[in-house]
Each structure stands twice: as structure tokens, then as C-alpha cells.
Amino acid sequence: MIDNDDDLYARVRTEFDGVRLATGLDEITGRGRGLRRRRHAATALGVAVLAAGVTAGLTLNRPAEPVHGLTEVAAWSVDSRQEDTVIFAIRQLADADELSATLKKAGIPALVEFIKVPVEQKVAGCQNAQDGLPEIYDVMPNSHTPAKPDENTYAVRRDLMPSGSTLHFVIFEQINKDTGEPGRSVRTSLVDGDPLPCRLYPPDYTLSD
């Protein structure tokens, strides 16, 4: 019975003692052992690389931990120092993309949009509005408060946001053609996945009764 490579090589050496070989048997068997060692090493390396790739993939796909702190710029601020609630204040309609990114770092996936509505526009709203999740009323209890011209503050419960959901927060600003003063309105929704950027209604569109 042959139990290992050494037994096999011994059997071969015994049975072929009378045969002349151009290359010595010891050299042939040595090459065989070397090839097998390299093959095993390559297999082990492949497994290690695959394991590293899987680990890296898991790391990349894992949601980042929320950043706790205060970010304040001239236009707005985001306060995520509380455990479950993020508070953001808007003073100027500027740097919406940066505000979206800051909210995301704070644990609130969000698309923030500041939209200047033409004076002749009859309805300030999104023609392509998506169906929202009902959890918005728990996630953002004061989401439908009227917008003031100076500063507006909103609280978001990040711990109540459904997995995979995104906050869509839109402020419309339109100049009143009679007074010349800016007026603002807010639209907030919680959608499953990525929100569609707001597309305004046609200027002459009116709401049906």
C-alpha cells in the first residue's frame, strides 16, 4: 500500500532500476515535488486574495457610523450631537449639495434641493413627486411647518428611518409679483431608495378642484 509520495518514489525507483534515463530519477522526483509545492502555494495565495477581497467588499458595503458633532456654515447648520435626533437649521438657500452630504454623514441619507420658482409659476411643486412612506410623520414630526424667511429649524429622528429610505427635502422660493417679497414653501417626503430630483410643473399648470 502506498501511503505518501516517498513510498511512491521508492516503488518507482525499485521497479525501474534497470532502465536507463536521460535525466536521473532523483532529479525528476525533485522536480515533481517542487511543482506540487508551487501549486499548493498558488492555491493558498488565491484563497488568501479571495478572502481579502470578500473582507474588503463587506467593509465597503457596510453603512458608515453616524458622525456626532456640529457643522455650521453661513447658510445652514447641522447638529448631530444627540443620540437619535439630528437638528438642522436653514438660514440661506445655498449649498444644498453640501447640506445633503453633511446630513448623510450624520446618519440621514437625504437629497436637499433649493428651487427658485419663476414669478409666473402658478404652482410650486414637483411634477414627478414620488409616493412617500408614511413614516415621515414619525421621522420628521414638524416636516410641514411653514417656512420663515430668516431661519427654519427641523428635527429628524434617524433611528426611526426605515432601512434603505432617503429623506427628500425641498424648499421652493418664489418672489411675490405684487409685493416683491420672497415667499417660501417646503416639501418633505421619505422615499424608498434614491429620490428623483424635483421637476417643476409647467408654468401655467393649476391644481384641479
CSV table of C-alpha atoms in Angstrom, one decimal:
chain,number,residue,atom,x,y,z
A,1,MET,CA,0.0,0.0,0.0
A,2,ILE,CA,1.3,3.5,-1.0
A,3,ASP,CA,0.7,6.0,1.8
A,4,ASN,CA,2.6,9.0,0.6
A,5,ASP,CA,4.9,10.5,-2.1
A,6,ASP,CA,8.1,9.0,-0.6
A,7,ASP,CA,6.5,5.4,-0.8
A,8,LEU,CA,5.6,6.1,-4.4
A,9,TYR,CA,9.1,7.3,-5.4
A,10,ALA,CA,10.6,4.3,-3.7
A,11,ARG,CA,8.4,1.9,-5.6
A,12,VAL,CA,9.2,3.6,-8.9
A,13,ARG,CA,12.9,3.6,-8.2
A,14,THR,CA,12.8,-0.2,-7.4
A,15,GLU,CA,10.8,-1.2,-10.4
A,16,PHE,CA,12.8,0.9,-12.9
A,17,ASP,CA,16.3,0.2,-11.6
A,18,GLY,CA,17.2,-1.5,-14.8
A,19,VAL,CA,16.0,1.3,-17.1
A,20,ARG,CA,18.4,4.0,-18.3
A,21,LEU,CA,17.0,7.5,-18.1
A,22,ALA,CA,18.4,10.6,-19.7
A,23,THR,CA,17.5,12.5,-16.6
A,24,GLY,CA,18.1,11.0,-13.2
A,25,LEU,CA,15.1,9.7,-11.3
A,26,ASP,CA,16.0,11.8,-8.2
A,27,GLU,CA,16.1,14.9,-10.4
A,28,ILE,CA,12.7,14.0,-11.9
A,29,THR,CA,11.1,13.3,-8.5
A,30,GLY,CA,12.6,16.5,-7.1
A,31,ARG,CA,11.0,18.5,-9.9
A,32,GLY,CA,7.7,16.8,-9.2
A,33,ARG,CA,7.9,17.8,-5.5
A,34,GLY,CA,8.8,21.4,-6.5
A,35,LEU,CA,5.9,21.7,-8.9
A,36,ARG,CA,3.5,20.4,-6.3
A,37,ARG,CA,4.8,22.9,-3.7
A,38,ARG,CA,4.4,25.8,-6.1
A,39,ARG,CA,0.9,24.6,-6.9
A,40,HIS,CA,-0.1,24.4,-3.3
A,41,ALA,CA,1.4,27.9,-2.6
A,42,ALA,CA,-0.5,29.4,-5.6
A,43,THR,CA,-3.8,27.8,-4.3
A,44,ALA,CA,-3.1,29.2,-0.8
A,45,LEU,CA,-2.4,32.6,-2.2
A,46,GLY,CA,-5.6,32.5,-4.3
A,47,VAL,CA,-7.6,31.7,-1.2
A,48,ALA,CA,-6.0,34.5,0.8
A,49,VAL,CA,-6.6,37.0,-2.0
A,50,LEU,CA,-10.3,35.9,-2.3
A,51,ALA,CA,-10.7,36.2,1.5
A,52,ALA,CA,-9.2,39.7,1.4
A,53,GLY,CA,-11.5,40.7,-1.4
A,54,VAL,CA,-14.6,39.5,0.4
A,55,THR,CA,-13.5,41.3,3.6
A,56,ALA,CA,-12.9,44.5,1.6
A,57,GLY,CA,-16.3,44.2,-0.1
A,58,LEU,CA,-18.0,43.8,3.3
A,59,THR,CA,-16.2,46.8,4.6
A,60,LEU,CA,-17.1,48.9,1.6
A,61,ASN,CA,-20.8,47.9,1.7
A,62,ARG,CA,-21.2,48.4,5.5
A,63,PRO,CA,-23.0,51.7,6.3
A,64,ALA,CA,-20.7,54.3,7.9
A,65,GLU,CA,-21.3,55.1,11.5
A,66,PRO,CA,-23.0,58.5,12.0
A,67,VAL,CA,-20.7,61.4,12.8
A,68,HIS,CA,-21.7,63.2,16.0
A,69,GLY,CA,-21.0,66.9,16.1
A,70,LEU,CA,-21.9,70.3,14.9
A,71,THR,CA,-21.3,71.6,11.4
A,72,GLU,CA,-22.1,75.3,10.9
A,73,VAL,CA,-21.7,77.5,7.8
A,74,ALA,CA,-23.3,80.8,6.9
A,75,ALA,CA,-26.2,79.3,5.1
A,76,TRP,CA,-27.1,76.4,7.4
A,77,SER,CA,-26.1,74.2,10.3
A,78,VAL,CA,-26.4,70.5,11.2
A,79,ASP,CA,-26.3,69.4,14.9
A,80,SER,CA,-25.9,65.7,15.3
A,81,ARG,CA,-24.7,65.6,18.9
A,82,GLN,CA,-27.8,64.0,20.2
A,83,GLU,CA,-28.0,60.2,20.2
A,84,ASP,CA,-31.1,59.7,17.9
A,85,THR,CA,-32.1,63.2,16.6
A,86,VAL,CA,-30.4,65.4,14.1
A,87,ILE,CA,-31.4,69.1,14.0
A,88,PHE,CA,-30.6,71.2,11.0
A,89,ALA,CA,-31.3,74.9,10.5
A,90,ILE,CA,-31.5,76.8,7.2
A,91,ARG,CA,-30.8,80.5,7.0
A,92,GLN,CA,-30.0,80.9,3.3
A,93,LEU,CA,-30.9,78.8,0.3
A,94,ALA,CA,-27.3,77.9,-0.6
A,95,ASP,CA,-25.0,74.9,-0.9
A,96,ALA,CA,-27.8,72.3,-1.0
A,97,ASP,CA,-25.4,69.5,-2.1
A,98,GLU,CA,-23.1,70.1,0.8
A,99,LEU,CA,-26.0,70.1,3.2
A,100,SER,CA,-27.1,66.7,1.7
A,101,ALA,CA,-23.6,65.3,2.2
A,102,THR,CA,-23.4,66.6,5.8
A,103,LEU,CA,-26.8,65.1,6.7
A,104,LYS,CA,-25.6,61.8,5.2
A,105,LYS,CA,-22.5,61.9,7.4
A,106,ALA,CA,-24.8,62.5,10.4
A,107,GLY,CA,-26.8,59.3,9.6
A,108,ILE,CA,-29.6,60.9,7.5
A,109,PRO,CA,-29.5,59.9,3.8
A,110,ALA,CA,-31.0,62.9,2.2
A,111,LEU,CA,-31.5,64.9,-1.0
A,112,VAL,CA,-31.9,68.6,-0.3
A,113,GLU,CA,-33.0,70.9,-3.0
A,114,PHE,CA,-33.4,74.7,-3.0
A,115,ILE,CA,-35.5,75.7,-6.0
A,116,LYS,CA,-36.1,79.3,-7.3
A,117,VAL,CA,-39.6,79.3,-8.8
A,118,PRO,CA,-40.4,81.7,-11.6
A,119,VAL,CA,-42.7,84.6,-10.8
A,120,GLU,CA,-45.2,83.5,-13.4
A,121,GLN,CA,-45.3,79.9,-12.0
A,122,LYS,CA,-48.8,79.1,-10.7
A,123,VAL,CA,-48.0,76.0,-8.7
A,124,ALA,CA,-44.7,75.5,-6.8
A,125,GLY,CA,-44.4,71.7,-6.6
A,126,CYS,CA,-42.7,68.6,-8.1
A,127,GLN,CA,-44.5,67.2,-11.2
A,128,ASN,CA,-42.6,63.9,-10.7
A,129,ALA,CA,-43.2,63.6,-7.0
A,130,GLN,CA,-42.8,60.0,-5.7
A,131,ASP,CA,-45.0,58.2,-3.3
A,132,GLY,CA,-43.8,58.8,0.1
A,133,LEU,CA,-43.5,56.5,3.1
A,134,PRO,CA,-45.9,57.2,6.0
A,135,GLU,CA,-43.0,57.0,8.5
A,136,ILE,CA,-42.2,60.6,7.5
A,137,TYR,CA,-44.6,61.8,10.3
A,138,ASP,CA,-42.5,59.9,12.9
A,139,VAL,CA,-39.1,60.7,11.4
A,140,MET,CA,-39.9,64.4,10.9
A,141,PRO,CA,-42.8,65.4,13.1
A,142,ASN,CA,-42.6,69.1,12.2
A,143,SER,CA,-41.9,68.5,8.5
A,144,HIS,CA,-44.9,70.5,7.3
A,145,THR,CA,-44.4,73.7,9.3
A,146,PRO,CA,-44.4,76.9,7.1
A,147,ALA,CA,-41.0,78.2,6.1
A,148,LYS,CA,-39.9,81.5,7.5
A,149,PRO,CA,-37.8,84.0,5.5
A,150,ASP,CA,-35.0,84.2,8.1
A,151,GLU,CA,-34.3,80.8,9.7
A,152,ASN,CA,-36.1,77.5,9.8
A,153,THR,CA,-35.2,74.6,12.1
A,154,TYR,CA,-36.1,70.9,11.5
A,155,ALA,CA,-35.6,67.8,13.6
A,156,VAL,CA,-35.0,64.3,12.1
A,157,ARG,CA,-35.2,61.1,14.0
A,158,ARG,CA,-32.5,59.0,12.3
A,159,ASP,CA,-33.3,56.0,14.5
A,160,LEU,CA,-36.8,55.8,13.0
A,161,MET,CA,-35.9,55.9,9.4
A,162,PRO,CA,-36.7,52.6,7.6
A,163,SER,CA,-33.7,50.8,6.2
A,164,GLY,CA,-32.9,51.9,2.6
A,165,SER,CA,-35.1,55.1,2.8
A,166,THR,CA,-34.0,58.6,1.9
A,167,LEU,CA,-35.3,62.0,3.0
A,168,HIS,CA,-36.3,64.3,0.2
A,169,PHE,CA,-36.3,67.9,1.4
A,170,VAL,CA,-37.2,70.7,-1.0
A,171,ILE,CA,-37.6,74.4,-0.3
A,172,PHE,CA,-39.3,76.5,-3.0
A,173,GLU,CA,-38.7,80.2,-3.1
A,174,GLN,CA,-40.9,82.5,-5.3
A,175,ILE,CA,-41.0,86.3,-5.5
A,176,ASN,CA,-44.4,87.7,-4.9
A,177,LYS,CA,-45.1,89.8,-8.1
A,178,ASP,CA,-47.3,92.2,-6.1
A,179,THR,CA,-45.1,92.9,-3.1
A,180,GLY,CA,-41.7,91.9,-4.5
A,181,GLU,CA,-41.0,89.9,-1.3
A,182,PRO,CA,-39.8,86.3,-1.4
A,183,GLY,CA,-42.1,83.6,-0.2
A,184,ARG,CA,-41.1,80.0,0.7
A,185,SER,CA,-42.8,76.7,0.9
A,186,VAL,CA,-41.4,73.3,2.0
A,187,ARG,CA,-42.0,69.8,0.6
A,188,THR,CA,-40.6,66.9,2.6
A,189,SER,CA,-41.1,63.2,1.9
A,190,LEU,CA,-39.4,59.9,2.8
A,191,VAL,CA,-38.9,57.6,-0.2
A,192,ASP,CA,-37.7,54.1,-0.7
A,193,GLY,CA,-34.3,54.3,-2.4
A,194,ASP,CA,-33.0,57.4,-4.1
A,195,PRO,CA,-35.3,60.3,-4.7
A,196,LEU,CA,-35.9,61.8,-8.1
A,197,PRO,CA,-34.7,65.4,-8.4
A,198,CYS,CA,-37.7,67.7,-8.4
A,199,ARG,CA,-39.1,68.7,-11.8
A,200,LEU,CA,-41.4,71.7,-11.6
A,201,TYR,CA,-44.8,71.7,-13.1
A,202,PRO,CA,-45.3,73.7,-16.3
A,203,PRO,CA,-45.7,77.4,-15.5
A,204,ASP,CA,-49.4,77.5,-16.5
A,205,TYR,CA,-50.3,74.3,-14.6
A,206,THR,CA,-53.1,74.8,-12.0
A,207,LEU,CA,-54.4,72.4,-9.4
A,208,SER,CA,-57.7,70.8,-10.1
A,209,ASP,CA,-60.6,71.4,-7.7
